[in-house]
Amino acid sequence: MKHELSILIPIYNDDCREMVKALSCQAEAIDGLKYEIIVADDGSDESYIITNSQISTLPNVRFIRREQNVGRAAIRNFLCRESKYEWALFLDGDMTIVSNCFIKSYLDADIKEVAYGGYCVGPGEASCLRFIYEKTCEPMHRAEERRKRPFQNFHTSNFMIRRDIMLSHPLDERFRHYGYEDVLWGKQLHKAGITIIHLDNPTGFYDFEDNAHFVSKTEEGLRTLYTFRKELRGYSRLLTFIEGLHSGATCWAIKLWHWAFGSLERRNLCGKHPNLSIFKLYKLGYYLTYYKNH
């Protein structure tokens, strides 16, 4: 079993108190474990700063407030530099700890370099686009499925890594906006010959944003995908699908459809009865239209 662990949590407008309390409880119960929990706030609203600062009273917990939002890649690199132990466990601040032996499962696993634990989807409403999207994709998050494409199916929401590996292979800080920084990092780790193993040690995804917010995040992610499209080739299902559209007429027809009906599709997705088929078509049309205009 590993005996040193830095638990690193980047947050942005998330209440992480219950998560940190659960992690602290588990870490304190493991005999001989040297650990620290570092939470770095990436420019959240003042109300979240006040709320989350309460975790500083817990043993071995440090709360760091950063005034400026630097993005998902840079804040994780910062946390790694702030840590001191051989192994680092990164968790998104909006996840839920669903297992009483979550930390111990990581410590006991035969991890040489990097491991991803995955996530499970909690209960939600049928009117919530993010919930129905995640619930539909949930079978793909199982460890046996992730192992089929270990580098493409890696995410930064719940992973353990040797600190020296992350220091020598940091996340690409050009990614300032939402999306795909973890996908490109998986590709870079693959090129460097670093092994990612996939475990069945999930965190819970129970916090679903409203439909309008999720659609806006999706659009932001599609713009990020466009910006890094050359580097992400082969690591994005959407890019692979578009490259398979050999007919220029097909692409033109999709863009024409989006021009004519995109606003209606978006209205559906932001409403009370969002449709996943419309969501897929909207993403495709949005990307192709954005590509054409840039």
PDB file of C-alpha atoms in Angstrom:
ATOM      1  CA  MET A   1       0.000   0.000   0.000  1.00  0.00           C
ATOM      2  CA  LYS A   2       1.186   3.529  -0.769  1.00  0.00           C
ATOM      3  CA  HIS A   3       1.869   5.575   2.386  1.00  0.00           C
ATOM      4  CA  GLU A   4       2.035   9.162   1.103  1.00  0.00           C
ATOM      5  CA  LEU A   5      -0.725  11.006  -0.711  1.00  0.00           C
ATOM      6  CA  SER A   6      -1.582  14.542  -1.774  1.00  0.00           C
ATOM      7  CA  ILE A   7      -5.299  14.979  -2.497  1.00  0.00           C
ATOM      8  CA  LEU A   8      -5.658  17.926  -4.864  1.00  0.00           C
ATOM      9  CA  ILE A   9      -8.993  19.585  -5.630  1.00  0.00           C
ATOM     10  CA  PRO A  10      -9.457  22.515  -8.019  1.00  0.00           C
ATOM     11  CA  ILE A  11     -12.758  24.334  -7.567  1.00  0.00           C
ATOM     12  CA  TYR A  12     -14.677  27.058  -9.342  1.00  0.00           C
ATOM     13  CA  ASN A  13     -18.044  28.120  -7.907  1.00  0.00           C
ATOM     14  CA  ASP A  14     -18.506  24.733  -6.193  1.00  0.00           C
ATOM     15  CA  ASP A  15     -19.299  23.926  -2.565  1.00  0.00           C
ATOM     16  CA  CYS A  16     -16.712  21.263  -1.741  1.00  0.00           C
ATOM     17  CA  ARG A  17     -17.225  21.025   2.042  1.00  0.00           C
ATOM     18  CA  GLU A  18     -18.964  17.644   2.190  1.00  0.00           C
ATOM     19  CA  MET A  19     -16.502  16.119  -0.251  1.00  0.00           C
ATOM     20  CA  VAL A  20     -13.471  17.317   1.707  1.00  0.00           C
ATOM     21  CA  LYS A  21     -14.979  16.151   5.004  1.00  0.00           C
ATOM     22  CA  ALA A  22     -15.531  12.668   3.564  1.00  0.00           C
ATOM     23  CA  LEU A  23     -11.979  12.511   2.206  1.00  0.00           C
ATOM     24  CA  SER A  24     -10.526  13.777   5.486  1.00  0.00           C
ATOM     25  CA  CYS A  25     -12.442  11.134   7.453  1.00  0.00           C
ATOM     26  CA  GLN A  26     -11.194   8.347   5.192  1.00  0.00           C
ATOM     27  CA  ALA A  27      -7.579   9.543   5.211  1.00  0.00           C
ATOM     28  CA  GLU A  28      -7.527   9.916   9.011  1.00  0.00           C
ATOM     29  CA  ALA A  29      -8.740   6.316   9.381  1.00  0.00           C
ATOM     30  CA  ILE A  30      -5.845   4.806   7.381  1.00  0.00           C
ATOM     31  CA  ASP A  31      -2.986   3.834   9.688  1.00  0.00           C
ATOM     32  CA  GLY A  32       0.402   5.212   8.747  1.00  0.00           C
ATOM     33  CA  LEU A  33      -0.832   7.415   5.908  1.00  0.00           C
ATOM     34  CA  LYS A  34       0.916  10.730   5.445  1.00  0.00           C
ATOM     35  CA  TYR A  35      -1.486  12.925   3.556  1.00  0.00           C
ATOM     36  CA  GLU A  36      -2.499  16.458   2.699  1.00  0.00           C
ATOM     37  CA  ILE A  37      -5.634  17.868   1.113  1.00  0.00           C
ATOM     38  CA  ILE A  38      -5.132  21.037  -0.909  1.00  0.00           C
ATOM     39  CA  VAL A  39      -8.109  22.876  -2.368  1.00  0.00           C
ATOM     40  CA  ALA A  40      -7.320  25.663  -4.837  1.00  0.00           C
ATOM     41  CA  ASP A  41     -10.086  28.087  -5.717  1.00  0.00           C
ATOM     42  CA  ASP A  42      -9.774  29.373  -9.280  1.00  0.00           C
ATOM     43  CA  GLY A  43     -11.384  32.803  -8.956  1.00  0.00           C
ATOM     44  CA  SER A  44     -14.833  31.852  -7.619  1.00  0.00           C
ATOM     45  CA  ASP A  45     -17.537  34.250  -6.483  1.00  0.00           C
ATOM     46  CA  GLU A  46     -17.063  35.633  -2.964  1.00  0.00           C
ATOM     47  CA  SER A  47     -19.912  33.568  -1.505  1.00  0.00           C
ATOM     48  CA  TYR A  48     -18.119  30.327  -2.422  1.00  0.00           C
ATOM     49  CA  ILE A  49     -14.866  31.627  -0.956  1.00  0.00           C
ATOM     50  CA  ILE A  50     -16.546  32.266   2.389  1.00  0.00           C
ATOM     51  CA  THR A  51     -18.301  28.883   2.363  1.00  0.00           C
ATOM     52  CA  ASN A  52     -15.333  26.752   1.327  1.00  0.00           C
ATOM     53  CA  SER A  53     -12.812  28.458   3.598  1.00  0.00           C
ATOM     54  CA  GLN A  54     -14.423  26.522   6.470  1.00  0.00           C
ATOM     55  CA  ILE A  55     -12.543  23.389   5.408  1.00  0.00           C
ATOM     56  CA  SER A  56      -9.297  24.910   6.714  1.00  0.00           C
ATOM     57  CA  THR A  57     -10.269  23.756  10.223  1.00  0.00           C
ATOM     58  CA  LEU A  58      -9.912  20.096   9.182  1.00  0.00           C
ATOM     59  CA  PRO A  59      -6.581  18.301   9.819  1.00  0.00           C
ATOM     60  CA  ASN A  60      -3.987  18.519   7.027  1.00  0.00           C
ATOM     61  CA  VAL A  61      -6.307  20.610   4.836  1.00  0.00           C
ATOM     62  CA  ARG A  62      -5.133  23.760   3.076  1.00  0.00           C
ATOM     63  CA  PHE A  63      -7.437  26.154   1.213  1.00  0.00           C
ATOM     64  CA  ILE A  64      -5.800  28.412  -1.377  1.00  0.00           C
ATOM     65  CA  ARG A  65      -7.651  31.351  -2.853  1.00  0.00           C
ATOM     66  CA  ARG A  66      -6.522  32.599  -6.254  1.00  0.00           C
ATOM     67  CA  GLU A  67      -7.886  35.921  -7.427  1.00  0.00           C
ATOM     68  CA  GLN A  68      -7.748  35.301 -11.175  1.00  0.00           C
ATOM     69  CA  ASN A  69      -9.293  32.378 -13.035  1.00  0.00           C
ATOM     70  CA  VAL A  70      -6.435  30.651 -14.878  1.00  0.00           C
ATOM     71  CA  GLY A  71      -8.341  27.717 -16.359  1.00  0.00           C
ATOM     72  CA  ARG A  72      -8.686  23.991 -15.793  1.00  0.00           C
ATOM     73  CA  ALA A  73      -5.185  23.062 -16.971  1.00  0.00           C
ATOM     74  CA  ALA A  74      -3.177  25.748 -15.154  1.00  0.00           C
ATOM     75  CA  ILE A  75      -4.946  25.287 -11.811  1.00  0.00           C
ATOM     76  CA  ARG A  76      -4.129  21.562 -11.803  1.00  0.00           C
ATOM     77  CA  ASN A  77      -0.491  22.222 -12.655  1.00  0.00           C
ATOM     78  CA  PHE A  78      -0.399  24.744  -9.812  1.00  0.00           C
ATOM     79  CA  LEU A  79      -1.824  22.210  -7.366  1.00  0.00           C
ATOM     80  CA  CYS A  80       0.787  19.655  -8.351  1.00  0.00           C
ATOM     81  CA  ARG A  81       3.579  22.149  -7.689  1.00  0.00           C
ATOM     82  CA  GLU A  82       2.050  22.990  -4.301  1.00  0.00           C
ATOM     83  CA  SER A  83       1.888  19.329  -3.249  1.00  0.00           C
ATOM     84  CA  LYS A  84       4.672  17.488  -1.437  1.00  0.00           C
ATOM     85  CA  TYR A  85       3.997  13.749  -1.522  1.00  0.00           C
ATOM     86  CA  GLU A  86       4.973  11.113  -4.088  1.00  0.00           C
ATOM     87  CA  TRP A  87       1.410  10.374  -5.219  1.00  0.00           C
ATOM     88  CA  ALA A  88      -1.264  12.909  -6.176  1.00  0.00           C
ATOM     89  CA  LEU A  89      -4.987  12.197  -6.291  1.00  0.00           C
ATOM     90  CA  PHE A  90      -6.874  14.788  -8.362  1.00  0.00           C
ATOM     91  CA  LEU A  91     -10.629  15.220  -7.923  1.00  0.00           C
ATOM     92  CA  ASP A  92     -13.082  17.712  -9.361  1.00  0.00           C
ATOM     93  CA  GLY A  93     -14.703  19.782  -6.645  1.00  0.00           C
ATOM     94  CA  ASP A  94     -18.266  19.066  -7.763  1.00  0.00           C
ATOM     95  CA  MET A  95     -17.986  15.272  -7.427  1.00  0.00           C
ATOM     96  CA  THR A  96     -19.383  13.142  -4.579  1.00  0.00           C
ATOM     97  CA  ILE A  97     -17.484  10.461  -2.656  1.00  0.00           C
ATOM     98  CA  VAL A  98     -19.698   7.372  -2.946  1.00  0.00           C
ATOM     99  CA  SER A  99     -17.464   4.681  -1.378  1.00  0.00           C
ATOM    100  CA  ASN A 100     -16.251   4.454   2.216  1.00  0.00           C
ATOM    101  CA  CYS A 101     -13.002   2.899   0.982  1.00  0.00           C
ATOM    102  CA  PHE A 102     -12.421   5.265  -1.958  1.00  0.00           C
ATOM    103  CA  ILE A 103      -8.940   6.420  -0.896  1.00  0.00           C
ATOM    104  CA  LYS A 104      -7.841   2.968   0.297  1.00  0.00           C
ATOM    105  CA  SER A 105      -8.844   1.433  -3.039  1.00  0.00           C
ATOM    106  CA  TYR A 106      -6.439   3.779  -4.805  1.00  0.00           C
ATOM    107  CA  LEU A 107      -3.656   3.186  -2.276  1.00  0.00           C
ATOM    108  CA  ASP A 108      -4.005  -0.594  -2.550  1.00  0.00           C
ATOM    109  CA  ALA A 109      -4.145  -0.689  -6.362  1.00  0.00           C
ATOM    110  CA  ASP A 110      -1.084  -1.690  -8.379  1.00  0.00           C
ATOM    111  CA  ILE A 111      -0.543   1.733  -9.962  1.00  0.00           C
ATOM    112  CA  LYS A 112       2.850   2.373 -11.498  1.00  0.00           C
ATOM    113  CA  GLU A 113       2.202   5.726 -13.196  1.00  0.00           C
ATOM    114  CA  VAL A 114      -1.391   6.915 -13.731  1.00  0.00           C
ATOM    115  CA  ALA A 115      -4.834   5.523 -12.876  1.00  0.00           C
ATOM    116  CA  TYR A 116      -8.324   6.792 -13.670  1.00  0.00           C
ATOM    117  CA  GLY A 117     -11.199   5.708 -11.415  1.00  0.00           C
ATOM    118  CA  GLY A 118     -14.178   6.881 -13.489  1.00  0.00           C
ATOM    119  CA  TYR A 119     -17.507   8.206 -12.267  1.00  0.00           C
ATOM    120  CA  CYS A 120     -21.077   7.030 -11.778  1.00  0.00           C
ATOM    121  CA  VAL A 121     -24.195   9.067 -12.452  1.00  0.00           C
ATOM    122  CA  GLY A 122     -26.541   9.926  -9.612  1.00  0.00           C
ATOM    123  CA  PRO A 123     -30.302  10.514  -9.752  1.00  0.00           C
ATOM    124  CA  GLY A 124     -31.698  13.372 -11.793  1.00  0.00           C
ATOM    125  CA  GLU A 125     -34.737  14.757 -13.554  1.00  0.00           C
ATOM    126  CA  ALA A 126     -35.917  13.696 -17.012  1.00  0.00           C
ATOM    127  CA  SER A 127     -36.119  17.397 -17.885  1.00  0.00           C
ATOM    128  CA  CYS A 128     -32.365  17.863 -17.249  1.00  0.00           C
ATOM    129  CA  LEU A 129     -30.296  17.579 -20.434  1.00  0.00           C
ATOM    130  CA  ARG A 130     -27.006  16.975 -18.609  1.00  0.00           C
ATOM    131  CA  PHE A 131     -28.547  14.160 -16.582  1.00  0.00           C
ATOM    132  CA  ILE A 132     -30.087  12.329 -19.532  1.00  0.00           C
ATOM    133  CA  TYR A 133     -26.886  12.795 -21.549  1.00  0.00           C
ATOM    134  CA  GLU A 134     -24.678  11.399 -18.755  1.00  0.00           C
ATOM    135  CA  LYS A 135     -27.112   8.574 -17.979  1.00  0.00           C
ATOM    136  CA  THR A 136     -27.148   7.503 -21.618  1.00  0.00           C
ATOM    137  CA  CYS A 137     -23.323   7.533 -21.739  1.00  0.00           C
ATOM    138  CA  GLU A 138     -22.913   5.795 -18.365  1.00  0.00           C
ATOM    139  CA  PRO A 139     -22.175   2.300 -19.781  1.00  0.00           C
ATOM    140  CA  MET A 140     -19.148   3.783 -21.578  1.00  0.00           C
ATOM    141  CA  HIS A 141     -17.701   4.909 -18.215  1.00  0.00           C
ATOM    142  CA  ARG A 142     -17.320   1.373 -16.867  1.00  0.00           C
ATOM    143  CA  ALA A 143     -13.728   0.310 -16.390  1.00  0.00           C
ATOM    144  CA  GLU A 144     -13.954  -2.591 -18.847  1.00  0.00           C
ATOM    145  CA  GLU A 145     -15.152  -0.216 -21.568  1.00  0.00           C
ATOM    146  CA  ARG A 146     -12.581   2.477 -20.767  1.00  0.00           C
ATOM    147  CA  ARG A 147      -9.753  -0.055 -21.007  1.00  0.00           C
ATOM    148  CA  LYS A 148     -10.522  -0.584 -24.698  1.00  0.00           C
ATOM    149  CA  ARG A 149      -9.280   2.953 -25.451  1.00  0.00           C
ATOM    150  CA  PRO A 150      -7.306   3.830 -22.306  1.00  0.00           C
ATOM    151  CA  PHE A 151      -5.886   7.156 -23.445  1.00  0.00           C
ATOM    152  CA  GLN A 152      -8.979   8.467 -25.246  1.00  0.00           C
ATOM    153  CA  ASN A 153     -11.209   7.576 -22.273  1.00  0.00           C
ATOM    154  CA  PHE A 154      -9.167   9.411 -19.651  1.00  0.00           C
ATOM    155  CA  HIS A 155     -10.577  12.386 -17.737  1.00  0.00           C
ATOM    156  CA  THR A 156      -9.187  14.590 -14.984  1.00  0.00           C
ATOM    157  CA  SER A 157     -12.238  14.356 -12.713  1.00  0.00           C
ATOM    158  CA  ASN A 158     -10.837  11.449 -10.654  1.00  0.00           C
ATOM    159  CA  PHE A 159      -7.292  10.200 -11.199  1.00  0.00           C
ATOM    160  CA  MET A 160      -4.109   9.315  -9.358  1.00  0.00           C
ATOM    161  CA  ILE A 161      -0.647  10.067 -10.725  1.00  0.00           C
ATOM    162  CA  ARG A 162       2.945   9.986  -9.599  1.00  0.00           C
ATOM    163  CA  ARG A 163       3.846  13.580  -8.817  1.00  0.00           C
ATOM    164  CA  ASP A 164       7.112  13.494 -10.753  1.00  0.00           C
ATOM    165  CA  ILE A 165       5.293  12.398 -13.916  1.00  0.00           C
ATOM    166  CA  MET A 166       2.890  15.325 -13.780  1.00  0.00           C
ATOM    167  CA  LEU A 167       5.688  17.774 -13.048  1.00  0.00           C
ATOM    168  CA  SER A 168       7.562  16.579 -16.130  1.00  0.00           C
ATOM    169  CA  HIS A 169       4.388  16.292 -18.270  1.00  0.00           C
ATOM    170  CA  PRO A 170       2.095  19.157 -17.195  1.00  0.00           C
ATOM    171  CA  LEU A 171      -1.296  19.884 -18.702  1.00  0.00           C
ATOM    172  CA  ASP A 172      -1.223  22.246 -21.675  1.00  0.00           C
ATOM    173  CA  GLU A 173      -1.975  25.709 -20.285  1.00  0.00           C
ATOM    174  CA  ARG A 174      -3.090  27.038 -23.660  1.00  0.00           C
ATOM    175  CA  PHE A 175      -6.451  25.522 -22.679  1.00  0.00           C
ATOM    176  CA  ARG A 176      -8.032  28.496 -20.934  1.00  0.00           C
ATOM    177  CA  HIS A 177     -11.639  27.706 -21.838  1.00  0.00           C
ATOM    178  CA  TYR A 178     -13.862  24.712 -21.172  1.00  0.00           C
ATOM    179  CA  GLY A 179     -13.167  21.321 -22.706  1.00  0.00           C
ATOM    180  CA  TYR A 180     -10.604  18.863 -24.057  1.00  0.00           C
ATOM    181  CA  GLU A 181      -7.554  19.716 -21.945  1.00  0.00           C
ATOM    182  CA  ASP A 182      -7.715  16.209 -20.466  1.00  0.00           C
ATOM    183  CA  VAL A 183      -8.176  14.608 -23.902  1.00  0.00           C
ATOM    184  CA  LEU A 184      -5.029  16.199 -25.298  1.00  0.00           C
ATOM    185  CA  TRP A 185      -3.154  15.345 -22.103  1.00  0.00           C
ATOM    186  CA  GLY A 186      -4.117  11.695 -22.554  1.00  0.00           C
ATOM    187  CA  LYS A 187      -2.651  11.839 -26.048  1.00  0.00           C
ATOM    188  CA  GLN A 188       0.547  13.439 -24.762  1.00  0.00           C
ATOM    189  CA  LEU A 189       0.944  10.795 -22.051  1.00  0.00           C
ATOM    190  CA  HIS A 190       0.467   8.112 -24.686  1.00  0.00           C
ATOM    191  CA  LYS A 191       3.206   9.618 -26.868  1.00  0.00           C
ATOM    192  CA  ALA A 192       5.503   9.762 -23.841  1.00  0.00           C
ATOM    193  CA  GLY A 193       5.030   6.034 -23.217  1.00  0.00           C
ATOM    194  CA  ILE A 194       3.268   6.532 -19.889  1.00  0.00           C
ATOM    195  CA  THR A 195       0.723   3.896 -18.901  1.00  0.00           C
ATOM    196  CA  ILE A 196      -2.827   4.738 -17.795  1.00  0.00           C
ATOM    197  CA  ILE A 197      -4.718   1.971 -16.019  1.00  0.00           C
ATOM    198  CA  HIS A 198      -8.474   2.099 -15.522  1.00  0.00           C
ATOM    199  CA  LEU A 199     -10.016   1.166 -12.184  1.00  0.00           C
ATOM    200  CA  ASP A 200     -13.563   0.698 -11.001  1.00  0.00           C
ATOM    201  CA  ASN A 201     -13.260   3.306  -8.218  1.00  0.00           C
ATOM    202  CA  PRO A 202     -15.744   5.995  -9.207  1.00  0.00           C
ATOM    203  CA  THR A 203     -16.736   9.279  -7.737  1.00  0.00           C
ATOM    204  CA  GLY A 204     -20.384  10.289  -8.025  1.00  0.00           C
ATOM    205  CA  PHE A 205     -21.632  12.812 -10.547  1.00  0.00           C
ATOM    206  CA  TYR A 206     -24.702  14.156  -8.764  1.00  0.00           C
ATOM    207  CA  ASP A 207     -24.580  17.877  -9.531  1.00  0.00           C
ATOM    208  CA  PHE A 208     -26.214  18.741 -12.865  1.00  0.00           C
ATOM    209  CA  GLU A 209     -26.259  22.288 -14.185  1.00  0.00           C
ATOM    210  CA  ASP A 210     -29.395  23.712 -15.770  1.00  0.00           C
ATOM    211  CA  ASN A 211     -30.014  23.146 -19.474  1.00  0.00           C
ATOM    212  CA  ALA A 212     -29.059  26.609 -20.683  1.00  0.00           C
ATOM    213  CA  HIS A 213     -25.768  26.471 -18.799  1.00  0.00           C
ATOM    214  CA  PHE A 214     -24.960  23.017 -20.148  1.00  0.00           C
ATOM    215  CA  VAL A 215     -25.700  24.051 -23.745  1.00  0.00           C
ATOM    216  CA  SER A 216     -23.462  27.104 -23.347  1.00  0.00           C
ATOM    217  CA  LYS A 217     -20.666  24.912 -21.912  1.00  0.00           C
ATOM    218  CA  THR A 218     -21.084  22.515 -24.821  1.00  0.00           C
ATOM    219  CA  GLU A 219     -20.745  25.380 -27.295  1.00  0.00           C
ATOM    220  CA  GLU A 220     -17.628  26.586 -25.494  1.00  0.00           C
ATOM    221  CA  GLY A 221     -16.200  23.069 -25.664  1.00  0.00           C
ATOM    222  CA  LEU A 222     -16.897  22.888 -29.403  1.00  0.00           C
ATOM    223  CA  ARG A 223     -15.013  26.144 -29.912  1.00  0.00           C
ATOM    224  CA  THR A 224     -12.114  24.676 -27.934  1.00  0.00           C
ATOM    225  CA  LEU A 225     -12.269  21.565 -30.110  1.00  0.00           C
ATOM    226  CA  TYR A 226     -12.045  23.726 -33.221  1.00  0.00           C
ATOM    227  CA  THR A 227      -9.031  25.613 -31.860  1.00  0.00           C
ATOM    228  CA  PHE A 228      -7.109  22.392 -31.146  1.00  0.00           C
ATOM    229  CA  ARG A 229      -8.628  20.255 -33.918  1.00  0.00           C
ATOM    230  CA  LYS A 230      -5.284  19.280 -35.470  1.00  0.00           C
ATOM    231  CA  GLU A 231      -3.791  18.100 -32.177  1.00  0.00           C
ATOM    232  CA  LEU A 232      -6.984  16.284 -31.142  1.00  0.00           C
ATOM    233  CA  ARG A 233      -7.355  14.305 -34.371  1.00  0.00           C
ATOM    234  CA  GLY A 234      -8.019  10.670 -33.526  1.00  0.00           C
ATOM    235  CA  TYR A 235      -9.003  11.552 -29.949  1.00  0.00           C
ATOM    236  CA  SER A 236     -12.407  13.140 -30.568  1.00  0.00           C
ATOM    237  CA  ARG A 237     -15.396  11.103 -31.731  1.00  0.00           C
ATOM    238  CA  LEU A 238     -16.953  14.212 -33.263  1.00  0.00           C
ATOM    239  CA  LEU A 239     -13.837  14.976 -35.318  1.00  0.00           C
ATOM    240  CA  THR A 240     -13.618  11.352 -36.429  1.00  0.00           C
ATOM    241  CA  PHE A 241     -17.264  11.421 -37.494  1.00  0.00           C
ATOM    242  CA  ILE A 242     -16.815  14.664 -39.447  1.00  0.00           C
ATOM    243  CA  GLU A 243     -13.718  13.310 -41.191  1.00  0.00           C
ATOM    244  CA  GLY A 244     -15.837  10.328 -42.221  1.00  0.00           C
ATOM    245  CA  LEU A 245     -18.281  12.634 -44.008  1.00  0.00           C
ATOM    246  CA  HIS A 246     -16.577  12.345 -47.377  1.00  0.00           C
ATOM    247  CA  SER A 247     -19.266  14.302 -49.173  1.00  0.00           C
ATOM    248  CA  GLY A 248     -18.947  18.075 -49.045  1.00  0.00           C
ATOM    249  CA  ALA A 249     -22.621  18.229 -49.925  1.00  0.00           C
ATOM    250  CA  THR A 250     -23.481  16.411 -46.692  1.00  0.00           C
ATOM    251  CA  CYS A 251     -21.529  18.942 -44.623  1.00  0.00           C
ATOM    252  CA  TRP A 252     -23.182  21.782 -46.482  1.00  0.00           C
ATOM    253  CA  ALA A 253     -26.638  20.293 -45.873  1.00  0.00           C
ATOM    254  CA  ILE A 254     -25.920  19.990 -42.131  1.00  0.00           C
ATOM    255  CA  LYS A 255     -24.732  23.609 -41.968  1.00  0.00           C
ATOM    256  CA  LEU A 256     -27.805  24.750 -43.908  1.00  0.00           C
ATOM    257  CA  TRP A 257     -30.037  22.840 -41.503  1.00  0.00           C
ATOM    258  CA  HIS A 258     -28.275  24.452 -38.541  1.00  0.00           C
ATOM    259  CA  TRP A 259     -28.653  27.904 -40.069  1.00  0.00           C
ATOM    260  CA  ALA A 260     -32.387  27.311 -40.567  1.00  0.00           C
ATOM    261  CA  PHE A 261     -33.273  25.343 -37.425  1.00  0.00           C
ATOM    262  CA  GLY A 262     -30.384  25.777 -34.966  1.00  0.00           C
ATOM    263  CA  SER A 263     -32.232  28.347 -32.874  1.00  0.00           C
ATOM    264  CA  LEU A 264     -35.255  26.039 -32.619  1.00  0.00           C
ATOM    265  CA  GLU A 265     -33.013  23.129 -31.645  1.00  0.00           C
ATOM    266  CA  ARG A 266     -31.371  25.249 -28.983  1.00  0.00           C
ATOM    267  CA  ARG A 267     -34.765  26.265 -27.648  1.00  0.00           C
ATOM    268  CA  ASN A 268     -35.660  22.595 -27.267  1.00  0.00           C
ATOM    269  CA  LEU A 269     -32.379  21.800 -25.517  1.00  0.00           C
ATOM    270  CA  CYS A 270     -32.829  24.660 -23.051  1.00  0.00           C
ATOM    271  CA  GLY A 271     -36.467  23.793 -22.407  1.00  0.00           C
ATOM    272  CA  LYS A 272     -38.266  21.234 -20.257  1.00  0.00           C
ATOM    273  CA  HIS A 273     -38.241  18.371 -22.790  1.00  0.00           C
ATOM    274  CA  PRO A 274     -34.725  18.215 -24.254  1.00  0.00           C
ATOM    275  CA  ASN A 275     -34.061  15.573 -26.881  1.00  0.00           C
ATOM    276  CA  LEU A 276     -30.700  13.788 -27.149  1.00  0.00           C
ATOM    277  CA  SER A 277     -30.979  13.252 -30.911  1.00  0.00           C
ATOM    278  CA  ILE A 278     -31.489  16.989 -31.344  1.00  0.00           C
ATOM    279  CA  PHE A 279     -28.507  17.572 -29.032  1.00  0.00           C
ATOM    280  CA  LYS A 280     -26.241  15.466 -31.253  1.00  0.00           C
ATOM    281  CA  LEU A 281     -27.453  17.210 -34.401  1.00  0.00           C
ATOM    282  CA  TYR A 282     -27.061  20.622 -32.783  1.00  0.00           C
ATOM    283  CA  LYS A 283     -23.442  19.881 -31.778  1.00  0.00           C
ATOM    284  CA  LEU A 284     -22.592  18.740 -35.283  1.00  0.00           C
ATOM    285  CA  GLY A 285     -24.225  21.751 -36.912  1.00  0.00           C
ATOM    286  CA  TYR A 286     -22.692  24.188 -34.424  1.00  0.00           C
ATOM    287  CA  TYR A 287     -19.182  22.860 -35.006  1.00  0.00           C
ATOM    288  CA  LEU A 288     -19.444  22.798 -38.801  1.00  0.00           C
ATOM    289  CA  THR A 289     -20.912  26.308 -38.856  1.00  0.00           C
ATOM    290  CA  TYR A 290     -18.232  27.617 -36.501  1.00  0.00           C
ATOM    291  CA  TYR A 291     -15.562  25.931 -38.659  1.00  0.00           C
ATOM    292  CA  LYS A 292     -16.965  27.592 -41.780  1.00  0.00           C
ATOM    293  CA  ASN A 293     -17.039  31.051 -40.179  1.00  0.00           C
ATOM    294  CA  HIS A 294     -13.476  30.860 -38.853  1.00  0.00           C
TER     295      HIS A 294
END
